[in-house]
Amino acid sequence: QVQLVESGGGVVQPGGSLRLSCAASGIFFNNYVMGWYRQAPGETRELVASITSGGIAYYADSVKGRFTISRDNAESTVSMQMNFLKHEDTAVYYCWASSTVSHAWGQGTQVIVSS
């Protein structure tokens, strides 16, 4: 059974930083592209960043230069360092795992950027 467990959300002031982490189990981690989606209230879920097992990363334009995604294939974890956070980064962030045959989501972790 696939499990993705996120941690690291919280409340931060604009300009601050947070680090999200996701621990995966029940999958052969190296076969999966890992990533983070987010969903703000009233908005559709959007891809924020993703990373292949080889370390090739993709970032949405809105977070380029501020967020950094990384993964540890030995530990089956994926993390995302979020710097210079803005009000518009407020959302529920979901860990995501995708292969050619399946995909899975975590339960989500709330990030609130507020002064």
mmCIF file with all atom_site columns, C-alpha atoms in Angstrom:
data_model
loop_
_atom_site.group_PDB
_atom_site.id
_atom_site.type_symbol
_atom_site.label_atom_id
_atom_site.label_alt_id
_atom_site.label_comp_id
_atom_site.label_asym_id
_atom_site.label_entity_id
_atom_site.label_seq_id
_atom_site.pdbx_PDB_ins_code
_atom_site.Cartn_x
_atom_site.Cartn_y
_atom_site.Cartn_z
_atom_site.occupancy
_atom_site.B_iso_or_equiv
_atom_site.pdbx_formal_charge
_atom_site.auth_seq_id
_atom_site.auth_comp_id
_atom_site.auth_asym_id
_atom_site.auth_atom_id
_atom_site.pdbx_PDB_model_num
ATOM 1   C CA . GLN A 1 1   ? 0.000   0.000  0.000   1.00 0.00 ? 1   GLN A CA 1
ATOM 2   C CA . VAL A 1 2   ? 1.392   3.351  -1.061  1.00 0.00 ? 2   VAL A CA 1
ATOM 3   C CA . GLN A 1 3   ? 1.810   5.906  1.692   1.00 0.00 ? 3   GLN A CA 1
ATOM 4   C CA . LEU A 1 4   ? 3.049   9.461  1.370   1.00 0.00 ? 4   LEU A CA 1
ATOM 5   C CA . VAL A 1 5   ? 3.346   11.309 4.674   1.00 0.00 ? 5   VAL A CA 1
ATOM 6   C CA . GLU A 1 6   ? 4.037   15.035 4.608   1.00 0.00 ? 6   GLU A CA 1
ATOM 7   C CA . SER A 1 7   ? 5.419   17.215 7.364   1.00 0.00 ? 7   SER A CA 1
ATOM 8   C CA . GLY A 1 8   ? 6.729   20.716 7.807   1.00 0.00 ? 8   GLY A CA 1
ATOM 9   C CA . GLY A 1 9   ? 3.786   22.995 7.099   1.00 0.00 ? 9   GLY A CA 1
ATOM 10  C CA . GLY A 1 10  ? 2.873   25.882 9.334   1.00 0.00 ? 10  GLY A CA 1
ATOM 11  C CA . VAL A 1 11  ? 2.402   29.610 9.623   1.00 0.00 ? 11  VAL A CA 1
ATOM 12  C CA . VAL A 1 12  ? 5.149   31.976 8.515   1.00 0.00 ? 12  VAL A CA 1
ATOM 13  C CA . GLN A 1 13  ? 5.458   35.677 7.837   1.00 0.00 ? 13  GLN A CA 1
ATOM 14  C CA . PRO A 1 14  ? 6.023   36.999 4.314   1.00 0.00 ? 14  PRO A CA 1
ATOM 15  C CA . GLY A 1 15  ? 9.672   36.680 3.421   1.00 0.00 ? 15  GLY A CA 1
ATOM 16  C CA . GLY A 1 16  ? 10.109  33.716 5.706   1.00 0.00 ? 16  GLY A CA 1
ATOM 17  C CA . SER A 1 17  ? 11.036  30.115 4.997   1.00 0.00 ? 17  SER A CA 1
ATOM 18  C CA . LEU A 1 18  ? 9.605   26.657 5.495   1.00 0.00 ? 18  LEU A CA 1
ATOM 19  C CA . ARG A 1 19  ? 10.800  23.192 4.596   1.00 0.00 ? 19  ARG A CA 1
ATOM 20  C CA . LEU A 1 20  ? 8.328   20.498 3.591   1.00 0.00 ? 20  LEU A CA 1
ATOM 21  C CA . SER A 1 21  ? 9.231   16.830 3.719   1.00 0.00 ? 21  SER A CA 1
ATOM 22  C CA . CYS A 1 22  ? 7.499   13.700 2.462   1.00 0.00 ? 22  CYS A CA 1
ATOM 23  C CA . ALA A 1 23  ? 8.306   10.126 3.396   1.00 0.00 ? 23  ALA A CA 1
ATOM 24  C CA . ALA A 1 24  ? 7.218   7.473  0.920   1.00 0.00 ? 24  ALA A CA 1
ATOM 25  C CA . SER A 1 25  ? 6.552   3.804  1.578   1.00 0.00 ? 25  SER A CA 1
ATOM 26  C CA . GLY A 1 26  ? 4.997   0.973  -0.355  1.00 0.00 ? 26  GLY A CA 1
ATOM 27  C CA . ILE A 1 27  ? 6.621   1.972  -3.646  1.00 0.00 ? 27  ILE A CA 1
ATOM 28  C CA . PHE A 1 28  ? 9.901   1.365  -5.421  1.00 0.00 ? 28  PHE A CA 1
ATOM 29  C CA . PHE A 1 29  ? 10.940  4.947  -4.931  1.00 0.00 ? 29  PHE A CA 1
ATOM 30  C CA . ASN A 1 30  ? 13.441  5.120  -7.782  1.00 0.00 ? 30  ASN A CA 1
ATOM 31  C CA . ASN A 1 31  ? 10.695  4.342  -10.290 1.00 0.00 ? 31  ASN A CA 1
ATOM 32  C CA . TYR A 1 32  ? 8.742   7.452  -9.362  1.00 0.00 ? 32  TYR A CA 1
ATOM 33  C CA . VAL A 1 33  ? 8.871   11.082 -10.250 1.00 0.00 ? 33  VAL A CA 1
ATOM 34  C CA . MET A 1 34  ? 8.196   12.904 -6.988  1.00 0.00 ? 34  MET A CA 1
ATOM 35  C CA . GLY A 1 35  ? 6.712   16.320 -6.590  1.00 0.00 ? 35  GLY A CA 1
ATOM 36  C CA . TRP A 1 36  ? 4.621   18.832 -4.729  1.00 0.00 ? 36  TRP A CA 1
ATOM 37  C CA . TYR A 1 37  ? 1.252   20.195 -5.709  1.00 0.00 ? 37  TYR A CA 1
ATOM 38  C CA . ARG A 1 38  ? -0.648  22.903 -3.913  1.00 0.00 ? 38  ARG A CA 1
ATOM 39  C CA . GLN A 1 39  ? -4.243  23.985 -3.719  1.00 0.00 ? 39  GLN A CA 1
ATOM 40  C CA . ALA A 1 40  ? -5.358  27.360 -2.464  1.00 0.00 ? 40  ALA A CA 1
ATOM 41  C CA . PRO A 1 41  ? -8.968  27.964 -1.366  1.00 0.00 ? 41  PRO A CA 1
ATOM 42  C CA . GLY A 1 42  ? -11.234 28.210 -4.393  1.00 0.00 ? 42  GLY A CA 1
ATOM 43  C CA . GLU A 1 43  ? -8.423  27.303 -6.770  1.00 0.00 ? 43  GLU A CA 1
ATOM 44  C CA . THR A 1 44  ? -7.496  24.205 -8.737  1.00 0.00 ? 44  THR A CA 1
ATOM 45  C CA . ARG A 1 45  ? -4.601  22.053 -7.634  1.00 0.00 ? 45  ARG A CA 1
ATOM 46  C CA . GLU A 1 46  ? -1.370  23.080 -9.354  1.00 0.00 ? 46  GLU A CA 1
ATOM 47  C CA . LEU A 1 47  ? 2.029   21.501 -9.754  1.00 0.00 ? 47  LEU A CA 1
ATOM 48  C CA . VAL A 1 48  ? 4.654   23.461 -7.852  1.00 0.00 ? 48  VAL A CA 1
ATOM 49  C CA . ALA A 1 49  ? 7.775   21.380 -8.418  1.00 0.00 ? 49  ALA A CA 1
ATOM 50  C CA . SER A 1 50  ? 8.823   17.882 -9.390  1.00 0.00 ? 50  SER A CA 1
ATOM 51  C CA . ILE A 1 51  ? 12.025  15.885 -9.502  1.00 0.00 ? 51  ILE A CA 1
ATOM 52  C CA . THR A 1 52  ? 13.037  12.715 -11.301 1.00 0.00 ? 52  THR A CA 1
ATOM 53  C CA . SER A 1 53  ? 15.017  9.917  -9.695  1.00 0.00 ? 53  SER A CA 1
ATOM 54  C CA . GLY A 1 54  ? 18.047  11.288 -11.525 1.00 0.00 ? 54  GLY A CA 1
ATOM 55  C CA . GLY A 1 55  ? 17.584  14.712 -9.980  1.00 0.00 ? 55  GLY A CA 1
ATOM 56  C CA . ILE A 1 56  ? 16.103  16.650 -12.879 1.00 0.00 ? 56  ILE A CA 1
ATOM 57  C CA . ALA A 1 57  ? 13.836  19.288 -11.390 1.00 0.00 ? 57  ALA A CA 1
ATOM 58  C CA . TYR A 1 58  ? 10.907  21.264 -12.707 1.00 0.00 ? 58  TYR A CA 1
ATOM 59  C CA . TYR A 1 59  ? 9.495   24.400 -11.117 1.00 0.00 ? 59  TYR A CA 1
ATOM 60  C CA . ALA A 1 60  ? 6.387   26.415 -11.748 1.00 0.00 ? 60  ALA A CA 1
ATOM 61  C CA . ASP A 1 61  ? 7.253   29.948 -12.852 1.00 0.00 ? 61  ASP A CA 1
ATOM 62  C CA . SER A 1 62  ? 5.679   31.356 -9.706  1.00 0.00 ? 62  SER A CA 1
ATOM 63  C CA . VAL A 1 63  ? 8.229   29.646 -7.437  1.00 0.00 ? 63  VAL A CA 1
ATOM 64  C CA . LYS A 1 64  ? 11.414  29.625 -9.531  1.00 0.00 ? 64  LYS A CA 1
ATOM 65  C CA . GLY A 1 65  ? 14.339  31.020 -7.607  1.00 0.00 ? 65  GLY A CA 1
ATOM 66  C CA . ARG A 1 66  ? 12.500  30.711 -4.281  1.00 0.00 ? 66  ARG A CA 1
ATOM 67  C CA . PHE A 1 67  ? 11.729  26.996 -3.888  1.00 0.00 ? 67  PHE A CA 1
ATOM 68  C CA . THR A 1 68  ? 14.161  24.092 -4.158  1.00 0.00 ? 68  THR A CA 1
ATOM 69  C CA . ILE A 1 69  ? 13.057  20.482 -4.431  1.00 0.00 ? 69  ILE A CA 1
ATOM 70  C CA . SER A 1 70  ? 15.337  17.593 -3.513  1.00 0.00 ? 70  SER A CA 1
ATOM 71  C CA . ARG A 1 71  ? 15.078  13.874 -2.943  1.00 0.00 ? 71  ARG A CA 1
ATOM 72  C CA . ASP A 1 72  ? 16.958  11.169 -1.096  1.00 0.00 ? 72  ASP A CA 1
ATOM 73  C CA . ASN A 1 73  ? 16.513  7.934  -2.997  1.00 0.00 ? 73  ASN A CA 1
ATOM 74  C CA . ALA A 1 74  ? 18.138  5.882  -0.235  1.00 0.00 ? 74  ALA A CA 1
ATOM 75  C CA . GLU A 1 75  ? 15.682  7.216  2.358   1.00 0.00 ? 75  GLU A CA 1
ATOM 76  C CA . SER A 1 76  ? 12.655  7.420  0.018   1.00 0.00 ? 76  SER A CA 1
ATOM 77  C CA . THR A 1 77  ? 12.052  11.037 0.910   1.00 0.00 ? 77  THR A CA 1
ATOM 78  C CA . VAL A 1 78  ? 11.420  14.215 -1.025  1.00 0.00 ? 78  VAL A CA 1
ATOM 79  C CA . SER A 1 79  ? 11.737  17.698 0.399   1.00 0.00 ? 79  SER A CA 1
ATOM 80  C CA . MET A 1 80  ? 11.069  21.223 -0.710  1.00 0.00 ? 80  MET A CA 1
ATOM 81  C CA . GLN A 1 81  ? 12.794  24.255 0.746   1.00 0.00 ? 81  GLN A CA 1
ATOM 82  C CA . MET A 1 82  ? 10.581  27.311 0.402   1.00 0.00 ? 82  MET A CA 1
ATOM 83  C CA . ASN A 1 83  ? 12.241  30.705 0.815   1.00 0.00 ? 83  ASN A CA 1
ATOM 84  C CA . PHE A 1 84  ? 10.977  34.268 0.434   1.00 0.00 ? 84  PHE A CA 1
ATOM 85  C CA . LEU A 1 85  ? 7.436   33.098 0.970   1.00 0.00 ? 85  LEU A CA 1
ATOM 86  C CA . LYS A 1 86  ? 4.596   35.294 -0.237  1.00 0.00 ? 86  LYS A CA 1
ATOM 87  C CA . HIS A 1 87  ? 0.958   35.604 0.739   1.00 0.00 ? 87  HIS A CA 1
ATOM 88  C CA . GLU A 1 88  ? 0.033   33.862 -2.520  1.00 0.00 ? 88  GLU A CA 1
ATOM 89  C CA . ASP A 1 89  ? 1.974   30.763 -1.466  1.00 0.00 ? 89  ASP A CA 1
ATOM 90  C CA . THR A 1 90  ? -0.725  30.071 1.117   1.00 0.00 ? 90  THR A CA 1
ATOM 91  C CA . ALA A 1 91  ? -2.235  26.691 0.259   1.00 0.00 ? 91  ALA A CA 1
ATOM 92  C CA . VAL A 1 92  ? -2.450  23.046 1.191   1.00 0.00 ? 92  VAL A CA 1
ATOM 93  C CA . TYR A 1 93  ? 0.641   21.337 -0.186  1.00 0.00 ? 93  TYR A CA 1
ATOM 94  C CA . TYR A 1 94  ? 0.410   17.736 -1.343  1.00 0.00 ? 94  TYR A CA 1
ATOM 95  C CA . CYS A 1 95  ? 3.224   15.293 -1.890  1.00 0.00 ? 95  CYS A CA 1
ATOM 96  C CA . TRP A 1 96  ? 2.830   13.421 -5.184  1.00 0.00 ? 96  TRP A CA 1
ATOM 97  C CA . ALA A 1 97  ? 4.386   10.299 -6.622  1.00 0.00 ? 97  ALA A CA 1
ATOM 98  C CA . SER A 1 98  ? 4.006   9.321  -10.250 1.00 0.00 ? 98  SER A CA 1
ATOM 99  C CA . SER A 1 99  ? 5.202   6.431  -12.365 1.00 0.00 ? 99  SER A CA 1
ATOM 100 C CA . THR A 1 100 ? 4.160   5.089  -15.761 1.00 0.00 ? 100 THR A CA 1
ATOM 101 C CA . VAL A 1 101 ? 1.567   2.846  -14.119 1.00 0.00 ? 101 VAL A CA 1
ATOM 102 C CA . SER A 1 102 ? 0.309   4.696  -11.047 1.00 0.00 ? 102 SER A CA 1
ATOM 103 C CA . HIS A 1 103 ? 0.316   7.846  -8.992  1.00 0.00 ? 103 HIS A CA 1
ATOM 104 C CA . ALA A 1 104 ? -0.404  8.687  -5.388  1.00 0.00 ? 104 ALA A CA 1
ATOM 105 C CA . TRP A 1 105 ? -1.038  11.691 -3.139  1.00 0.00 ? 105 TRP A CA 1
ATOM 106 C CA . GLY A 1 106 ? -0.287  12.505 0.434   1.00 0.00 ? 106 GLY A CA 1
ATOM 107 C CA . GLN A 1 107 ? -2.894  13.863 2.822   1.00 0.00 ? 107 GLN A CA 1
ATOM 108 C CA . GLY A 1 108 ? -1.642  17.425 2.524   1.00 0.00 ? 108 GLY A CA 1
ATOM 109 C CA . THR A 1 109 ? 0.020   19.915 4.830   1.00 0.00 ? 109 THR A CA 1
ATOM 110 C CA . GLN A 1 110 ? -1.144  23.485 5.337   1.00 0.00 ? 110 GLN A CA 1
ATOM 111 C CA . VAL A 1 111 ? 1.130   26.432 4.628   1.00 0.00 ? 111 VAL A CA 1
ATOM 112 C CA . ILE A 1 112 ? -0.099  29.847 5.693   1.00 0.00 ? 112 ILE A CA 1
ATOM 113 C CA . VAL A 1 113 ? 1.863   32.967 4.870   1.00 0.00 ? 113 VAL A CA 1
ATOM 114 C CA . SER A 1 114 ? 0.517   35.804 6.942   1.00 0.00 ? 114 SER A CA 1
ATOM 115 C CA . SER A 1 115 ? 1.736   38.945 8.608   1.00 0.00 ? 115 SER A CA 1
#
